[in-house]
CSV table of N, CA and C in Angstrom, one decimal:
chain,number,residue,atom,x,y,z
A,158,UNK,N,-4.1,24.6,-1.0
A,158,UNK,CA,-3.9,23.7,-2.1
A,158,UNK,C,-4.8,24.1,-3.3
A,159,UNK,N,-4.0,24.3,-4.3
A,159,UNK,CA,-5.0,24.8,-5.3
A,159,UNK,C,-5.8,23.6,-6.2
A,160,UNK,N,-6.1,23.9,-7.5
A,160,UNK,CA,-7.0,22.4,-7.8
A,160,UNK,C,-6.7,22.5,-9.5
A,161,UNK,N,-5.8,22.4,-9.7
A,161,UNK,CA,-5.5,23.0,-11.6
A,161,UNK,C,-5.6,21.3,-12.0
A,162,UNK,N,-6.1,21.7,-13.2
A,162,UNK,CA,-6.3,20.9,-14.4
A,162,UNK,C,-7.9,20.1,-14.1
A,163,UNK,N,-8.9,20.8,-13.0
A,163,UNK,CA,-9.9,19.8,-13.1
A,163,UNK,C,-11.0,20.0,-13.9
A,164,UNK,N,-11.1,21.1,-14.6
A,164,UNK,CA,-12.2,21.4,-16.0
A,164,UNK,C,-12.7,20.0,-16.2
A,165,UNK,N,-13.7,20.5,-16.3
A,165,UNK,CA,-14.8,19.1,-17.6
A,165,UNK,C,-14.8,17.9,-16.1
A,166,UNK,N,-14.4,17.6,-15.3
A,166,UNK,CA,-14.1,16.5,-14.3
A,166,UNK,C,-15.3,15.7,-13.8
A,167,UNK,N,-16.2,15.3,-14.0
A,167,UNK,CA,-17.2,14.9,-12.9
A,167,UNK,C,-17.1,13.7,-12.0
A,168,UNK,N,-17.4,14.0,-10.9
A,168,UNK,CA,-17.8,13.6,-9.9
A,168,UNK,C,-18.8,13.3,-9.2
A,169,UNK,N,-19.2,11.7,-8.9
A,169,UNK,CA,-20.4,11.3,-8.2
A,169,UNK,C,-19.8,11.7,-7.1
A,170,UNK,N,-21.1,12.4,-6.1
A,170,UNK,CA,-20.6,13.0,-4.4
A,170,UNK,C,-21.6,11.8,-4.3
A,171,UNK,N,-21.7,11.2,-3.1
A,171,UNK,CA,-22.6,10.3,-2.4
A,171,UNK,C,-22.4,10.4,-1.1
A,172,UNK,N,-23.3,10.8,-0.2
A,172,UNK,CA,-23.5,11.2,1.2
A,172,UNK,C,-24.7,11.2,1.8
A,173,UNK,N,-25.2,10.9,2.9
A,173,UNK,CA,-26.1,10.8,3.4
A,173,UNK,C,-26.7,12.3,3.9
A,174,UNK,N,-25.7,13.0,4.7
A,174,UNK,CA,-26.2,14.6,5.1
A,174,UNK,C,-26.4,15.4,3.9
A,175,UNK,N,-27.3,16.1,3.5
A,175,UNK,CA,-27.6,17.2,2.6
A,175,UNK,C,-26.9,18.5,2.4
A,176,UNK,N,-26.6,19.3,4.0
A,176,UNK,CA,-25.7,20.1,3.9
A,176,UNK,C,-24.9,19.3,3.6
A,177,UNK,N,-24.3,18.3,4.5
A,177,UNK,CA,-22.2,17.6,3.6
A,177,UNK,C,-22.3,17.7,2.3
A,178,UNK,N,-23.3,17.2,1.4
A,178,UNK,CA,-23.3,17.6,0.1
A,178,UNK,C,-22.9,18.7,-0.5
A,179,UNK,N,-24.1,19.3,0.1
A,179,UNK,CA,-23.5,20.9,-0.8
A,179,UNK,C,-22.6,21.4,-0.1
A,180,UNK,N,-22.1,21.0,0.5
A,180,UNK,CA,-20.8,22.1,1.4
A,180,UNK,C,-19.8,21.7,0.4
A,181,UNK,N,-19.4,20.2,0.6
A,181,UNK,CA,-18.3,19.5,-0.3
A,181,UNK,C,-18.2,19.7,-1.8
A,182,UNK,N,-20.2,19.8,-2.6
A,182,UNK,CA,-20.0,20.4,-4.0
A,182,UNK,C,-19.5,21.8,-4.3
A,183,UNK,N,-20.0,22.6,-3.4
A,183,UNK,CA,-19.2,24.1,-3.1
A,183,UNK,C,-17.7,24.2,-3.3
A,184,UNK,N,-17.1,23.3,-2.6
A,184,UNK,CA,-15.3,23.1,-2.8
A,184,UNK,C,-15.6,22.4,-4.2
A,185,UNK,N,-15.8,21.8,-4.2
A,185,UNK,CA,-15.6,20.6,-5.7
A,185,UNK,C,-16.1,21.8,-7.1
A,186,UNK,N,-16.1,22.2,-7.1
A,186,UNK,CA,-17.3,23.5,-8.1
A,186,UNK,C,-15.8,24.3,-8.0
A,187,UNK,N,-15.8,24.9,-6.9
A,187,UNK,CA,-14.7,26.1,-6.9
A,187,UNK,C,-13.3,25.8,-7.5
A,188,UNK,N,-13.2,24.2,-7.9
A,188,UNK,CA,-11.9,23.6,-7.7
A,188,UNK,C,-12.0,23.1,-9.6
A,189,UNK,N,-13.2,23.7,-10.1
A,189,UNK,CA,-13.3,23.6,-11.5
A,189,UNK,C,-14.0,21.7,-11.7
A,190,UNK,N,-14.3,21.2,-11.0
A,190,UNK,CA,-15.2,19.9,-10.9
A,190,UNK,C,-16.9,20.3,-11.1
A,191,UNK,N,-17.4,19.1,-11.7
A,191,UNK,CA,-18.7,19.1,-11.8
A,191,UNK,C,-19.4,18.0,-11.1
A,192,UNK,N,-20.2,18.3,-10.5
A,192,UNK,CA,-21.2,17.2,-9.2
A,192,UNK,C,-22.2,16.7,-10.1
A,193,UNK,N,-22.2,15.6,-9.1
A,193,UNK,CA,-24.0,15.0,-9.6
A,193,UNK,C,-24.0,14.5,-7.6
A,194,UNK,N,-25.0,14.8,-7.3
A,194,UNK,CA,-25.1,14.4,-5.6
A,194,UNK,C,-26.4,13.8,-5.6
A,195,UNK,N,-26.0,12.4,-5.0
A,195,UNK,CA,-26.9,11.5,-4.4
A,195,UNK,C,-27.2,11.2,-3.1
A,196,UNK,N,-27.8,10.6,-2.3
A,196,UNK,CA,-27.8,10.4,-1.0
A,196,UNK,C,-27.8,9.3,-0.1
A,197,UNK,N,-27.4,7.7,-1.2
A,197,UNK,CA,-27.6,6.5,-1.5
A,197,UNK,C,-27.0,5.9,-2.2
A,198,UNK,N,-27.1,4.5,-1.4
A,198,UNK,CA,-25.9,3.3,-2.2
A,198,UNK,C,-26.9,3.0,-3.9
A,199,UNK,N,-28.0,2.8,-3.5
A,199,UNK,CA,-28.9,2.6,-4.8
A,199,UNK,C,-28.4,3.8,-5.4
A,200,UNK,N,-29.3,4.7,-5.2
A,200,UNK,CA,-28.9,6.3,-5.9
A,200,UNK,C,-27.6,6.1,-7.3
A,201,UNK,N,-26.7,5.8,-5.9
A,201,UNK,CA,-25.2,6.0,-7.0
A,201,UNK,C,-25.0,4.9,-8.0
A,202,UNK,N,-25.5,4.0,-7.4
A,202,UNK,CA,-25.6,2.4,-8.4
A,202,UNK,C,-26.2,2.8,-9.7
A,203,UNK,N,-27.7,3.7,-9.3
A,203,UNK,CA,-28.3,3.8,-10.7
A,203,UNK,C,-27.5,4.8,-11.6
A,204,UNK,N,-26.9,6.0,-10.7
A,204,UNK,CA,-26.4,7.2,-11.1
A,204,UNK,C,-25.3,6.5,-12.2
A,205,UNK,N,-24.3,5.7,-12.1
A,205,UNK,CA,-23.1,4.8,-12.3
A,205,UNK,C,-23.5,4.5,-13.7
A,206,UNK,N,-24.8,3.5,-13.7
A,206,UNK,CA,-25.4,3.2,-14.8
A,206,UNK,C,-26.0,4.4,-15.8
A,207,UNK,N,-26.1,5.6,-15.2
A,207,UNK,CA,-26.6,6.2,-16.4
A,207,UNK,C,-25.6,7.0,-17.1
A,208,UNK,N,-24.5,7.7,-16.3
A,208,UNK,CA,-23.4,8.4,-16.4
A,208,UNK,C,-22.1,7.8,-16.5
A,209,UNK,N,-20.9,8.7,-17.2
A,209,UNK,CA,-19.8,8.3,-16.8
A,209,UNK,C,-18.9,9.1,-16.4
A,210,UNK,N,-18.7,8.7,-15.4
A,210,UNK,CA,-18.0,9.7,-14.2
A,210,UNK,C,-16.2,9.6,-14.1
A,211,UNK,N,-15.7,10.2,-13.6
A,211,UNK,CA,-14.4,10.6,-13.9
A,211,UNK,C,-14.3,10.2,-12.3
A,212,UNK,N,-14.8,10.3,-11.3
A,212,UNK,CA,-14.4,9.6,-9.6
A,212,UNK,C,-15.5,9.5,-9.1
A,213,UNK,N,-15.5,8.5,-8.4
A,213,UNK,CA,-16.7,8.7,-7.4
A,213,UNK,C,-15.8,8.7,-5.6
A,214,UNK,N,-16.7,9.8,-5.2
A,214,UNK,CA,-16.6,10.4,-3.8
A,214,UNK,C,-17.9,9.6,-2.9
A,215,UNK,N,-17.3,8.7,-2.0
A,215,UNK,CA,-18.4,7.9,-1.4
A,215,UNK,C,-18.1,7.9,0.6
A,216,UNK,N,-19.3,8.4,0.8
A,216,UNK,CA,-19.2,7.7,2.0
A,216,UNK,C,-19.4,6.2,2.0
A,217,UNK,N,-18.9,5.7,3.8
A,217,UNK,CA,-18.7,4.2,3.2
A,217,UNK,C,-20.3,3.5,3.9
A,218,UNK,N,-20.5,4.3,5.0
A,218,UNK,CA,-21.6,4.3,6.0
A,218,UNK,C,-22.8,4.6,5.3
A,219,UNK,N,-23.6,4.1,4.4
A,219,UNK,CA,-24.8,4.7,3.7
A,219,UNK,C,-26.1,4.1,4.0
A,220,UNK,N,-27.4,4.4,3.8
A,220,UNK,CA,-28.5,3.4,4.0
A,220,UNK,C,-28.6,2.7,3.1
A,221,UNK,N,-29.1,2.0,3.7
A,221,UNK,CA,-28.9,0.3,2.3
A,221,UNK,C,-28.0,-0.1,2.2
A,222,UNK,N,-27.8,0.0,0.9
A,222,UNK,CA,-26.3,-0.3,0.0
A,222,UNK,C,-25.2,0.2,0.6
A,223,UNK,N,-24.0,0.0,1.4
A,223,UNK,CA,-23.0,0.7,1.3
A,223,UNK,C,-22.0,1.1,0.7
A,224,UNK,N,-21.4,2.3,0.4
A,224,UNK,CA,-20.2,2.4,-0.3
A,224,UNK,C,-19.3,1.5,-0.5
A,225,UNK,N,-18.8,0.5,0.0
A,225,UNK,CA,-18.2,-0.9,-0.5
A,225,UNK,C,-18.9,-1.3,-1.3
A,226,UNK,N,-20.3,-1.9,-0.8
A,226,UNK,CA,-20.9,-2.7,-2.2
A,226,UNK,C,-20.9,-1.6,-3.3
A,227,UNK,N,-21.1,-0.5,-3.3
A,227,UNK,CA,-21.5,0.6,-4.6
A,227,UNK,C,-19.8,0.4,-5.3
A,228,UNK,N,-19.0,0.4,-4.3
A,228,UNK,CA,-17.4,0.1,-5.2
A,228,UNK,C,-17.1,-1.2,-5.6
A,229,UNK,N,-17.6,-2.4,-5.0
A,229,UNK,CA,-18.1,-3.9,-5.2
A,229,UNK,C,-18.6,-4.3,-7.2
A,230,UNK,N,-20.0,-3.7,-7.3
A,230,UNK,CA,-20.9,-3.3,-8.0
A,230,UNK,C,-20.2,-2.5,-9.0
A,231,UNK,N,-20.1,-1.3,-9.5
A,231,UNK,CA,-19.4,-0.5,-9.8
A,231,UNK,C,-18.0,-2.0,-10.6
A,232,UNK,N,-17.1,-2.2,-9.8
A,232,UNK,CA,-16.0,-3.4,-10.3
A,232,UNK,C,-17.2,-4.3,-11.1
A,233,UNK,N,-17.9,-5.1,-10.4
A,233,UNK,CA,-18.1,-5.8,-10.7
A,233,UNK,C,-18.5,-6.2,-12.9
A,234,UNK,N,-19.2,-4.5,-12.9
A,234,UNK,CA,-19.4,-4.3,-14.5
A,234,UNK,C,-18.6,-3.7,-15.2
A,235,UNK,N,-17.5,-3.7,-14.3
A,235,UNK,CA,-16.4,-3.1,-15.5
A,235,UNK,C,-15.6,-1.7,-15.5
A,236,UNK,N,-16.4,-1.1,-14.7
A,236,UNK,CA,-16.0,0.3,-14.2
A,236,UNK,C,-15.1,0.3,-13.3
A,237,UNK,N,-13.7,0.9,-13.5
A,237,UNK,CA,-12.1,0.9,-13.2
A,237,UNK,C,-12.5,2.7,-12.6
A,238,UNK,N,-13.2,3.5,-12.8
A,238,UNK,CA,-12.9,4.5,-12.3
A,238,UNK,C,-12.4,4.6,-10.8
A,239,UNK,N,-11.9,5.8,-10.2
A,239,UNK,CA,-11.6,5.8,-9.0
A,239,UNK,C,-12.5,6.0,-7.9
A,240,UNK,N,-12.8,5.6,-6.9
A,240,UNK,CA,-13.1,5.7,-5.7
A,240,UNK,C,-12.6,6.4,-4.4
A,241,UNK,N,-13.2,7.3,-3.8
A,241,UNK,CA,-12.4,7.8,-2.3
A,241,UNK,C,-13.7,8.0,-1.5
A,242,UNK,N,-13.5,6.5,-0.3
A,242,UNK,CA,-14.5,6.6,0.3
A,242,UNK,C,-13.7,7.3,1.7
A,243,UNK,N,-15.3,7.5,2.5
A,243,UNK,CA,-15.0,8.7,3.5
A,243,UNK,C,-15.5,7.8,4.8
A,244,UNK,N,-14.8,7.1,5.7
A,244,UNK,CA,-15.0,6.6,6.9
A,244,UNK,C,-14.5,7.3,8.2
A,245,UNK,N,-15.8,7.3,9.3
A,245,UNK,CA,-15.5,8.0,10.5
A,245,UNK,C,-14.7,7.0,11.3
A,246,UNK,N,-14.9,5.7,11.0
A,246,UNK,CA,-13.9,5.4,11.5
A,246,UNK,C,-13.2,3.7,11.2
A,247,UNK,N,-12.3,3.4,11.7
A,247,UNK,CA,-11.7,2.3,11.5
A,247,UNK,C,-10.6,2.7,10.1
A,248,UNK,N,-9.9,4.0,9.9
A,248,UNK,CA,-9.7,4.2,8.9
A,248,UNK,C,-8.8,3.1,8.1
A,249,UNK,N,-7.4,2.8,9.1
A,249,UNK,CA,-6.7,2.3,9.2
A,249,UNK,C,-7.3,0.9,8.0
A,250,UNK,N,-8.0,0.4,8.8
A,250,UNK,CA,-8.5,-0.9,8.6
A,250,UNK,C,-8.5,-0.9,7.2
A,251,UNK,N,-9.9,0.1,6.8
A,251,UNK,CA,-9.9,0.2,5.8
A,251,UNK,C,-9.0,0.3,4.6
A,252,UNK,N,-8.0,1.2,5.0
A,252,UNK,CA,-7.2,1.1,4.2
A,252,UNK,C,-6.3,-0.1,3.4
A,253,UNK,N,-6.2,-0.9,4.9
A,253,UNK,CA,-5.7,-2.3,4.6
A,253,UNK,C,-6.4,-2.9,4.3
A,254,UNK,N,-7.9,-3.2,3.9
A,254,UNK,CA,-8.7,-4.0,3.5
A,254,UNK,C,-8.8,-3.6,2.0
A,255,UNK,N,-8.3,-2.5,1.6
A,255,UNK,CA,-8.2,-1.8,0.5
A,255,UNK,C,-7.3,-1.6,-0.6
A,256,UNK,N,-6.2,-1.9,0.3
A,256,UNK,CA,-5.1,-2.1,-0.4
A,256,UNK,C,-4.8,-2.6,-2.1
A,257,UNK,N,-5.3,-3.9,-1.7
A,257,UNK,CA,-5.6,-4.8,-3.2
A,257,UNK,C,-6.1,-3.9,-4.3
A,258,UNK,N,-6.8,-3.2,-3.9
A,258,UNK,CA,-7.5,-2.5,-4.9
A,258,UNK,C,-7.0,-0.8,-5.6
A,259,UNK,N,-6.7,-1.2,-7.1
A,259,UNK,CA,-6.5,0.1,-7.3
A,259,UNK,C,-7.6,0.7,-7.7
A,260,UNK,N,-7.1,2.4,-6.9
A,260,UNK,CA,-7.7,3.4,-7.6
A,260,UNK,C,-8.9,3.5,-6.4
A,261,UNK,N,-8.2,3.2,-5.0
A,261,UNK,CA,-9.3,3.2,-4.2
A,261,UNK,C,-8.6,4.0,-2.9
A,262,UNK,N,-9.1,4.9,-2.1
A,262,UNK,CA,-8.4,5.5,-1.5
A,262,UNK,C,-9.6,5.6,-0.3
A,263,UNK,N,-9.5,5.7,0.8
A,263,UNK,CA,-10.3,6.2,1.8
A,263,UNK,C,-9.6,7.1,2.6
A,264,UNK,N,-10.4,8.2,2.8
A,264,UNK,CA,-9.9,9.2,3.6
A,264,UNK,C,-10.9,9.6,5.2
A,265,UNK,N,-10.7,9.8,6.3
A,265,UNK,CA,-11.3,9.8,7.5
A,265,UNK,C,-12.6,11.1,7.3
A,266,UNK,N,-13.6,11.2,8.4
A,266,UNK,CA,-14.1,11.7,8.3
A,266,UNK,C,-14.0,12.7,9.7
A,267,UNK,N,-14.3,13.8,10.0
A,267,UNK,CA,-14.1,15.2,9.1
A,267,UNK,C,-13.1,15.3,7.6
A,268,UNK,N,-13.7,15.7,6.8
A,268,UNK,CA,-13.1,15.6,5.8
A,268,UNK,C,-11.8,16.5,5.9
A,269,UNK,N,-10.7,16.7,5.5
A,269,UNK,CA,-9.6,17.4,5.7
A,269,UNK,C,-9.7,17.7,4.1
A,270,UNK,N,-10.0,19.3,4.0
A,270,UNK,CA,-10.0,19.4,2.7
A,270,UNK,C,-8.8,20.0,1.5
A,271,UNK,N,-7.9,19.9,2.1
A,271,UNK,CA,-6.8,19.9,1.2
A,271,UNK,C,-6.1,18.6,1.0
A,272,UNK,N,-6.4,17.7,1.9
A,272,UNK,CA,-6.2,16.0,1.7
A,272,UNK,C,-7.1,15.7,0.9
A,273,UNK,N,-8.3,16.0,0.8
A,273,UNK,CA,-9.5,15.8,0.0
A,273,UNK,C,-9.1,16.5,-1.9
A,274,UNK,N,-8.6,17.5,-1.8
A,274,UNK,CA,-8.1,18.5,-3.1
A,274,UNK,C,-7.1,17.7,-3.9
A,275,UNK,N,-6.2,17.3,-2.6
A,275,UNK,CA,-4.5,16.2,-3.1
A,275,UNK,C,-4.8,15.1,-3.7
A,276,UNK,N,-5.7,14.4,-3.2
A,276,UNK,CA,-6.4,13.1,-3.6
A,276,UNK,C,-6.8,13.0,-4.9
A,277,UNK,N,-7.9,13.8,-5.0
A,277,UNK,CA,-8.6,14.2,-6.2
A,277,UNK,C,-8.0,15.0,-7.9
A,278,UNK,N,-6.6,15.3,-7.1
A,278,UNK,CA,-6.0,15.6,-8.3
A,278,UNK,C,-5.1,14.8,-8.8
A,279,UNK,N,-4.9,13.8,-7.8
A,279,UNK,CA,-3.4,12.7,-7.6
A,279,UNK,C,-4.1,11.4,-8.7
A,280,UNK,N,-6.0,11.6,-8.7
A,280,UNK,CA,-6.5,10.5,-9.5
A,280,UNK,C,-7.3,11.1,-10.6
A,281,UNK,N,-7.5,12.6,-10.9
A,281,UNK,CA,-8.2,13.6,-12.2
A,281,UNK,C,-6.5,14.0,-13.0
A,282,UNK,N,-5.1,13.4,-12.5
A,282,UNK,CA,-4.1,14.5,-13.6
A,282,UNK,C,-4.5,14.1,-14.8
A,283,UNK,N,-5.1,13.3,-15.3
A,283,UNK,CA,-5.0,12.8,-16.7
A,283,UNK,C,-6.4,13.3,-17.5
A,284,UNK,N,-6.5,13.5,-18.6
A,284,UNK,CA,-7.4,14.0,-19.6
A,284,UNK,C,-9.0,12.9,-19.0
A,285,UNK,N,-9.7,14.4,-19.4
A,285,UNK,CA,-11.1,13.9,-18.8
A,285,UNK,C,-11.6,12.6,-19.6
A,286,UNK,N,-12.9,11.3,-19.2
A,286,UNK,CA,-13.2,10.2,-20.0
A,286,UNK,C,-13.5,10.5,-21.6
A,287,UNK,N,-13.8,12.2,-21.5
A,287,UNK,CA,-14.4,12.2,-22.9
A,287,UNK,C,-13.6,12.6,-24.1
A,288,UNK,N,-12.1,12.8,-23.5
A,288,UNK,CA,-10.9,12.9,-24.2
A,288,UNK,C,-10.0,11.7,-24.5
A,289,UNK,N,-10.2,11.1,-24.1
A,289,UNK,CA,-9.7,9.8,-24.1
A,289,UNK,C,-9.8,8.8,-25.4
């Protein structure tokens, strides 16, 4: 699956493992995306507030803060960007718990990275924030 039209794109990664980080920014980089990697529900909360991001990529399992409340939070001030959080398990659930919400997608963990490519282009087709 190729990754056209993601120039200029950035993406909050948020993950707990360091290599998952850079393995995933490695694809996300090659796919013409720009990272900012955190490793925390805080982290990305603050990250949110200083930046503006084009998706955020969340695990849901984090310390502290979880990726729900960071997508909770995130809504809560106004920020409509998209979300695809990453659960090992209960995906299902999630999904249905998720529903209501646009622009929110969870995908299972091992990450399947051409579902991960699909995703991310199915919510970047449109001109980056700063063209808008």
């Amino acid at each position: 699956m190729g990754c056209a039209s993601a120039a200029t794109r950035r993406i909050l990664l948020v993950a707990t493992n360091e290599n998952f980080r850079r393995t995933i920014s490695r694809i996300l980089c090659r796919c013409g995306y720009t990272t900012d990697l955190v490793g925390s529900g805080e982290e990305a909360s603050s990250a949110l507030e200083r930046k503006a991001y084009d998706l955020v990529l969340s695990e849901v399992l984090l310390p502290g803060m979880c990726g729900l409340t960071v997508l909770c939070n995130a809504r809560q001030h106004g920020r409509t960007i998209p979300f695809v959080l990453l659960s090992e398990s209960e995906t299902e659930r999630m999904k249905w718990i998720l529903s209501g919400i646009d622009g929110v997608r969870c995908l299972r963990l091992p990450v399947d990275v051409d579902q991960l490519k699909q995703v991310l282009a199915s919510y970047l087709i449109e001109p980056p924030l700063a063209a808008r």
